[in-house]
PDB file of C-alpha atoms in Angstrom:
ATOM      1  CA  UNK A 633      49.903  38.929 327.086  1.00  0.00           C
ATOM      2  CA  UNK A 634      49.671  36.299 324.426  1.00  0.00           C
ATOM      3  CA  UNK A 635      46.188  35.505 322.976  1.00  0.00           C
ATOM      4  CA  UNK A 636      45.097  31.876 323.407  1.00  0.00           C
ATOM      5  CA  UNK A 637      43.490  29.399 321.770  1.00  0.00           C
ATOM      6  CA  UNK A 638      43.120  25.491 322.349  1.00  0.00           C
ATOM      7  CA  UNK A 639      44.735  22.707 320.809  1.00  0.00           C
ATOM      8  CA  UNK A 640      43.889  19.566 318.611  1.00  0.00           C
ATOM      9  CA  UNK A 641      44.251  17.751 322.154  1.00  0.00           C
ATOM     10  CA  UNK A 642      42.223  20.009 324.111  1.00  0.00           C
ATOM     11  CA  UNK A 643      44.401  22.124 326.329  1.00  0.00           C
ATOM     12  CA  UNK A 644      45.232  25.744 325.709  1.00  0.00           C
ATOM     13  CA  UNK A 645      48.407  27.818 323.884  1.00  0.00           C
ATOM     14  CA  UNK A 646      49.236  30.621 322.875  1.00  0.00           C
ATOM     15  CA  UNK A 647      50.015  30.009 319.566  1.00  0.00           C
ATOM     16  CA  UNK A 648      49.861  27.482 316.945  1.00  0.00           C
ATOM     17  CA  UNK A 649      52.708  27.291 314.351  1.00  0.00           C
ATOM     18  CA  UNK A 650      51.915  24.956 311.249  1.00  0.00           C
ATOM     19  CA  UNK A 651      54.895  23.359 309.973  1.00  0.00           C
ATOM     20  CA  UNK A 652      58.343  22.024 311.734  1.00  0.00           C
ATOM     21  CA  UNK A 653      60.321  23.166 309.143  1.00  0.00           C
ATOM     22  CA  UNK A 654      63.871  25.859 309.706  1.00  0.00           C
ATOM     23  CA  UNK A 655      61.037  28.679 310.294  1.00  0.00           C
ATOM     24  CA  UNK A 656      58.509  27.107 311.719  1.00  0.00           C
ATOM     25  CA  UNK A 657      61.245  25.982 314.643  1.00  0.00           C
ATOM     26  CA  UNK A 658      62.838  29.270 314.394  1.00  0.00           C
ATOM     27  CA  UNK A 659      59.118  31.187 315.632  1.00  0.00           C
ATOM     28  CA  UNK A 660      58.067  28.357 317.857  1.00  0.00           C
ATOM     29  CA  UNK A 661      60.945  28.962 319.346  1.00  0.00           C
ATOM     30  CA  UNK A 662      61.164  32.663 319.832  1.00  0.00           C
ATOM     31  CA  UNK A 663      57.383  32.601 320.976  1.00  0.00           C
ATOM     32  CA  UNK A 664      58.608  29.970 323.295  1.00  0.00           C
ATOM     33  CA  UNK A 665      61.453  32.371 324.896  1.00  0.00           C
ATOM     34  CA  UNK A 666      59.119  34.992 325.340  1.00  0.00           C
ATOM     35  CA  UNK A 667      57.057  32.809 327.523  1.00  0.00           C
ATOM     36  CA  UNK A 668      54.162  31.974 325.599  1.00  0.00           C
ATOM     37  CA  UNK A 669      52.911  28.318 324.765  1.00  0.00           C
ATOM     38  CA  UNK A 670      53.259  27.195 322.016  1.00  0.00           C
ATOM     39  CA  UNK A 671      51.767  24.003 319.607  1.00  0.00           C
ATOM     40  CA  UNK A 672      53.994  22.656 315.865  1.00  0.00           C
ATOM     41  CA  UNK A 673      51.824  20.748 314.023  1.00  0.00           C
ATOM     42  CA  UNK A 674      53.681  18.381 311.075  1.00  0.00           C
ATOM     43  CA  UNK A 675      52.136  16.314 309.144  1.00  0.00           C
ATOM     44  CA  UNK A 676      55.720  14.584 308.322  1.00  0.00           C
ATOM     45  CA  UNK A 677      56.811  12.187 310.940  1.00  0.00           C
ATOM     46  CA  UNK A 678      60.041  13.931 310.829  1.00  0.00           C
ATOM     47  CA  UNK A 679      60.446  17.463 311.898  1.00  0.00           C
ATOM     48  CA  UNK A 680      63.105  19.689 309.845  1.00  0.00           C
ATOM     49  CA  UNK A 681      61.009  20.528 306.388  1.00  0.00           C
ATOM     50  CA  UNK A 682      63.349  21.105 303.579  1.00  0.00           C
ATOM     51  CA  UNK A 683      66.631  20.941 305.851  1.00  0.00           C
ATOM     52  CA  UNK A 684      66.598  17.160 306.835  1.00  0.00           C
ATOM     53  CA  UNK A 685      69.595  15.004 306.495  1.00  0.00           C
ATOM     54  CA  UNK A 686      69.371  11.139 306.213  1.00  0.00           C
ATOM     55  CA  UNK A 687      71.785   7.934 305.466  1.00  0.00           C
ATOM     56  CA  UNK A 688      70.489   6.751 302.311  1.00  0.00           C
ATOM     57  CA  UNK A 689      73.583   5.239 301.428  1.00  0.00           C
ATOM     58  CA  UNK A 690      75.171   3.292 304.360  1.00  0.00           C
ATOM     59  CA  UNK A 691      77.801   5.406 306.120  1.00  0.00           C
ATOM     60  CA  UNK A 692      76.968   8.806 304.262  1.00  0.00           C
ATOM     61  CA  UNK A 693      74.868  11.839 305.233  1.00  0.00           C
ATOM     62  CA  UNK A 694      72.658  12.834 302.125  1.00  0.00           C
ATOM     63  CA  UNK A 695      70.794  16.316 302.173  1.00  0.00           C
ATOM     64  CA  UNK A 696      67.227  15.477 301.363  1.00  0.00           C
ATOM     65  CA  UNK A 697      66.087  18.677 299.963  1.00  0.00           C
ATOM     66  CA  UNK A 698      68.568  21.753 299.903  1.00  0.00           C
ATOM     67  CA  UNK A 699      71.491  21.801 301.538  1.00  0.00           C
ATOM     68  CA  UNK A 700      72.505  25.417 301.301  1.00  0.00           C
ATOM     69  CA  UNK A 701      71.279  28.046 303.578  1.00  0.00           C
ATOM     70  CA  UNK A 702      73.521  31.642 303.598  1.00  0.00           C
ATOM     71  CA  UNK A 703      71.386  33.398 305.863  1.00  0.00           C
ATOM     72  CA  UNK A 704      71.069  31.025 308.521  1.00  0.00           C
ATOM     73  CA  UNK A 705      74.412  32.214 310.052  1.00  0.00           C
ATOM     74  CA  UNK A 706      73.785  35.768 309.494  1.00  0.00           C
ATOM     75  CA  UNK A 707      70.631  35.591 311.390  1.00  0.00           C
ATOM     76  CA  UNK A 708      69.882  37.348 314.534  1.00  0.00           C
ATOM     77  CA  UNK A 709      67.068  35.381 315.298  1.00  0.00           C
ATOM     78  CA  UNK A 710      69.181  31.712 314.768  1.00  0.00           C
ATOM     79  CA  UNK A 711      72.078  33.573 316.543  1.00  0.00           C
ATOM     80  CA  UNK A 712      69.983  34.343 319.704  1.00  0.00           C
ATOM     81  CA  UNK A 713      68.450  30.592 320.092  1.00  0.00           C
ATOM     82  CA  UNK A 714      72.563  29.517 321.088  1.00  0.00           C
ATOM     83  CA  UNK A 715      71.996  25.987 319.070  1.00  0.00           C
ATOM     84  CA  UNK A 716      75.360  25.256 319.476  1.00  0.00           C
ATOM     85  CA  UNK A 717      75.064  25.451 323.122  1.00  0.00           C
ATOM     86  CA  UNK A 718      72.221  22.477 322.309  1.00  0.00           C
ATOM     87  CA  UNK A 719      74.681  20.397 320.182  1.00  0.00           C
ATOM     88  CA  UNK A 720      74.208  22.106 316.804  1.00  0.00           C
ATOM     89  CA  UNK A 721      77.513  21.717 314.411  1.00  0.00           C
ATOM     90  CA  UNK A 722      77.655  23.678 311.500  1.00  0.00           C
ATOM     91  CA  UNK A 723      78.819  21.866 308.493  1.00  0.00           C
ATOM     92  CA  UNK A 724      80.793  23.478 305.733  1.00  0.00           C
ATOM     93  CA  UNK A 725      81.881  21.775 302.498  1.00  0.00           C
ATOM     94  CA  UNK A 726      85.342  23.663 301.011  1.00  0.00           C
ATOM     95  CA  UNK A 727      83.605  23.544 297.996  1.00  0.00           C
ATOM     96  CA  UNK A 728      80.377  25.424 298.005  1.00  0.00           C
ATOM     97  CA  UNK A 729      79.159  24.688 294.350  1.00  0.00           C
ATOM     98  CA  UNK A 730      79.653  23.588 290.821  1.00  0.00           C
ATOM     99  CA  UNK A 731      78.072  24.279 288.159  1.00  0.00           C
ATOM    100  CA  UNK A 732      78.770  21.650 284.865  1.00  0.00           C
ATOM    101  CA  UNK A 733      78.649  23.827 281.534  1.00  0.00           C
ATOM    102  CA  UNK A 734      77.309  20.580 279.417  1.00  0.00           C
ATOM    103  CA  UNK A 735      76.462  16.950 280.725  1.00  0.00           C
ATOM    104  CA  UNK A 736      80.091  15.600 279.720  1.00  0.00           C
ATOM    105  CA  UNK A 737      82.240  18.190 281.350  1.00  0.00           C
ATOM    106  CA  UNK A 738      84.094  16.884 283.681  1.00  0.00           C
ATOM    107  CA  UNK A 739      85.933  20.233 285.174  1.00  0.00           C
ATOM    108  CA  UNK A 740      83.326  22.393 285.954  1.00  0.00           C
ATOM    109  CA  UNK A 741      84.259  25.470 288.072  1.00  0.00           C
ATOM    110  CA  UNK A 742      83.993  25.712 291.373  1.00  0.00           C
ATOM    111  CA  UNK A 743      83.082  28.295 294.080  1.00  0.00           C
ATOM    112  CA  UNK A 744      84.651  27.609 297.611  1.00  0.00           C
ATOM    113  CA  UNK A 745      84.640  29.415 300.740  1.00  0.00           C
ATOM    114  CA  UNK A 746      88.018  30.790 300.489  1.00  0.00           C
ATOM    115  CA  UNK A 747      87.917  33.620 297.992  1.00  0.00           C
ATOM    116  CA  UNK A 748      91.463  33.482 296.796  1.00  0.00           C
ATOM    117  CA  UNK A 749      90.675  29.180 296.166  1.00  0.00           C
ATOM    118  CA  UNK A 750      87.870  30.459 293.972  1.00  0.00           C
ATOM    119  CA  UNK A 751      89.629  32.880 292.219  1.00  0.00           C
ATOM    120  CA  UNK A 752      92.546  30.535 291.305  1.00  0.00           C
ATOM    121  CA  UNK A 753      89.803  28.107 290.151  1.00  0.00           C
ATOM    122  CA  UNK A 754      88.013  30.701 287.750  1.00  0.00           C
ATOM    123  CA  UNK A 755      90.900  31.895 286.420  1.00  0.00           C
ATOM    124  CA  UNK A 756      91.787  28.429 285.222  1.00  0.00           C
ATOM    125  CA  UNK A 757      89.353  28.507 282.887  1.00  0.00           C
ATOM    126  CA  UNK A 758      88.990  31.918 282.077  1.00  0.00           C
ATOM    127  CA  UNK A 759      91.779  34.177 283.516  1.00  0.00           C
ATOM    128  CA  UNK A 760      89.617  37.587 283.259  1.00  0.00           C
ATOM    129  CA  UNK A 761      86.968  35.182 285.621  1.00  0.00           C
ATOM    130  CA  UNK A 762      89.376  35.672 288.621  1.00  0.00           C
ATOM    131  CA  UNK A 763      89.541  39.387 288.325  1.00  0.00           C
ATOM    132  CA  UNK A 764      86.067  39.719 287.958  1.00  0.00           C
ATOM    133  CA  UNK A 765      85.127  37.396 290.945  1.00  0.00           C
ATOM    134  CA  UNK A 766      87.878  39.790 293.258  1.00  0.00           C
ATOM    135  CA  UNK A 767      85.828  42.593 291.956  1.00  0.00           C
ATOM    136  CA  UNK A 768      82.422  40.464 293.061  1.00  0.00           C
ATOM    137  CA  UNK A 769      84.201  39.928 296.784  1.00  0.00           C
ATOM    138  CA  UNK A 770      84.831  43.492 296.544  1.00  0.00           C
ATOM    139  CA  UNK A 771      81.401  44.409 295.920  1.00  0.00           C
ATOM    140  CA  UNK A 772      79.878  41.925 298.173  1.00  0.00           C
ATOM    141  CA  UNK A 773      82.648  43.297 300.963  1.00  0.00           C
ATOM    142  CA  UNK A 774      80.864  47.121 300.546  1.00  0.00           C
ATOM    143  CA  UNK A 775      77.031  45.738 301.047  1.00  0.00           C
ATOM    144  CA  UNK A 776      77.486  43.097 303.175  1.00  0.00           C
ATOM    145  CA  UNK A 777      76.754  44.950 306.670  1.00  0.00           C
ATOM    146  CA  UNK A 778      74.350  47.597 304.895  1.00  0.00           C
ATOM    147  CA  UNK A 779      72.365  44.715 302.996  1.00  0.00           C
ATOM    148  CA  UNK A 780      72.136  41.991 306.063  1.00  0.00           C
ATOM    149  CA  UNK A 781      70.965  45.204 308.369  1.00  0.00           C
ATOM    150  CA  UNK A 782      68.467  45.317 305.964  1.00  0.00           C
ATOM    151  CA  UNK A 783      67.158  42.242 305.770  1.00  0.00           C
ATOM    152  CA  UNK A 784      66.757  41.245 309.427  1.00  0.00           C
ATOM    153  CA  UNK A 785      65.552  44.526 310.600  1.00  0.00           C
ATOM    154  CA  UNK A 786      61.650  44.982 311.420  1.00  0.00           C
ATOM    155  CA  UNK A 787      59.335  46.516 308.352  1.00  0.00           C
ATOM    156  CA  UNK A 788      59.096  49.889 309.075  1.00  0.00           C
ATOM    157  CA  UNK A 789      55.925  51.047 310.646  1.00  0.00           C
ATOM    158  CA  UNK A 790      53.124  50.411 308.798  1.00  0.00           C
ATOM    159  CA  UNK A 791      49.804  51.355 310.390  1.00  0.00           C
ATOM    160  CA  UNK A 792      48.993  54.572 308.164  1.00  0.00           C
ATOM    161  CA  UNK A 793      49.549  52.244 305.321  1.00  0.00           C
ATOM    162  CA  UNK A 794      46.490  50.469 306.387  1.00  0.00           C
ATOM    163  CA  UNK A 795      44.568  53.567 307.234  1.00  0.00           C
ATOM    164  CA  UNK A 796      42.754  52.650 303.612  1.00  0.00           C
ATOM    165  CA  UNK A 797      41.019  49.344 305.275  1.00  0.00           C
ATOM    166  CA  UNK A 798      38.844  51.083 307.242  1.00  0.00           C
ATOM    167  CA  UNK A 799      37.456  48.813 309.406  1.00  0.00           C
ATOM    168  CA  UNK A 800      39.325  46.143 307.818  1.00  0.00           C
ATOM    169  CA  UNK A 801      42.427  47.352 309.255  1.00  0.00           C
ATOM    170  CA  UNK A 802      44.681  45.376 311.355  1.00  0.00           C
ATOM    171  CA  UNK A 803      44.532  46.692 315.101  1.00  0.00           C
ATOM    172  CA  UNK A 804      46.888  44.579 317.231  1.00  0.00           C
ATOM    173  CA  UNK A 805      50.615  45.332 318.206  1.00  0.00           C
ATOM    174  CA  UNK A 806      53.337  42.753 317.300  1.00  0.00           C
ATOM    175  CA  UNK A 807      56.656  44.591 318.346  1.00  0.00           C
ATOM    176  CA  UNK A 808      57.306  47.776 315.677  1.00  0.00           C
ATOM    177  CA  UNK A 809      54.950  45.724 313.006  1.00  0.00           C
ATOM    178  CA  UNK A 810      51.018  46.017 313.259  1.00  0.00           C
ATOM    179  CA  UNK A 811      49.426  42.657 313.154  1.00  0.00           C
TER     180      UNK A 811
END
């Protein structure tokens, strides 16, 4: 059972999450699926944090803060919410980034999402570039799965590592982690 606390307007939840940006959501959300009540306080008057989108320039979409977020689709907890199911469209420019070498260059290189397209582009301006992206793919190909298991699974158990608190130690259950 969820512990529970009240809110700024009086009534009781189950948890508080400060902030309405991507992770904020993200663990309002989860708590909310596993039944507990939850409160977001934001002190913008727009949720989203650093992933809001706005038409600053009639008839164009302009990221606000940054725009580029690899892990979202990799992760199990996004992948479990089923946004698209809630109108969520994923958005993917061809070309990911450029990078200019100097203020007047005016062909920087590129990365897109199509390997071979950024290969091509690299090697236009420095042919051993394409080779050595292919081996980068390559790489990238042989730690992908091992890498992204890593970094959404659960820390590992941890409560002998707090034996050393004493009486400081955390005591409550959250899943595999102790809270």
């Amino acid at each position: 059972m969820p512990p529970s606390s009240s809110s700024a307007a009086g009534g009781d939840v189950d948890a508080v999450v400060v902030g309405a940006g991507h992770n904020g959501l993200v663990a309002a959300a989860v708590l909310a699926d596993a039944g507990w009540d939850v409160l977001v306080l934001e002190a913008q008057p727009d949720p989203g944090g650093a992933v809001r989108s706005a038409e600053l320039i009639p008839g164009y979409i302009s990221d606000l803060y940054s725009a580029f977020y690899p892990m979202t689709l990799a992760s199990p907890a996004m992948g479990a919410l089923h946004l698209e199911d809630y109108g969520l469209r994923w958005s993917h420019a061809p070309a990911v980034v450029g990078h200019a070498r100097s203020g007047p260059d005016d062909d920087a290189p590129v990365i897109y999402r199509d390997p071979a397209t950024t290969a091509a582009e690299l090697a236009r301006h420095q042919r051993s570039d394409g080779d050595n992206w292919w081996r980068l793919v390559e790489l990238w190909n042989t730690i992908k799965a091992p890498l992204l298991d890593t970094l959404f699974s659960p820390f590992p158990h941890c409560a002998r590592r707090f034996s050393c608190f004493g009486n400081w130690a955390p005591r409550r259950r959250c899943g595999s982690l102790v809270c």
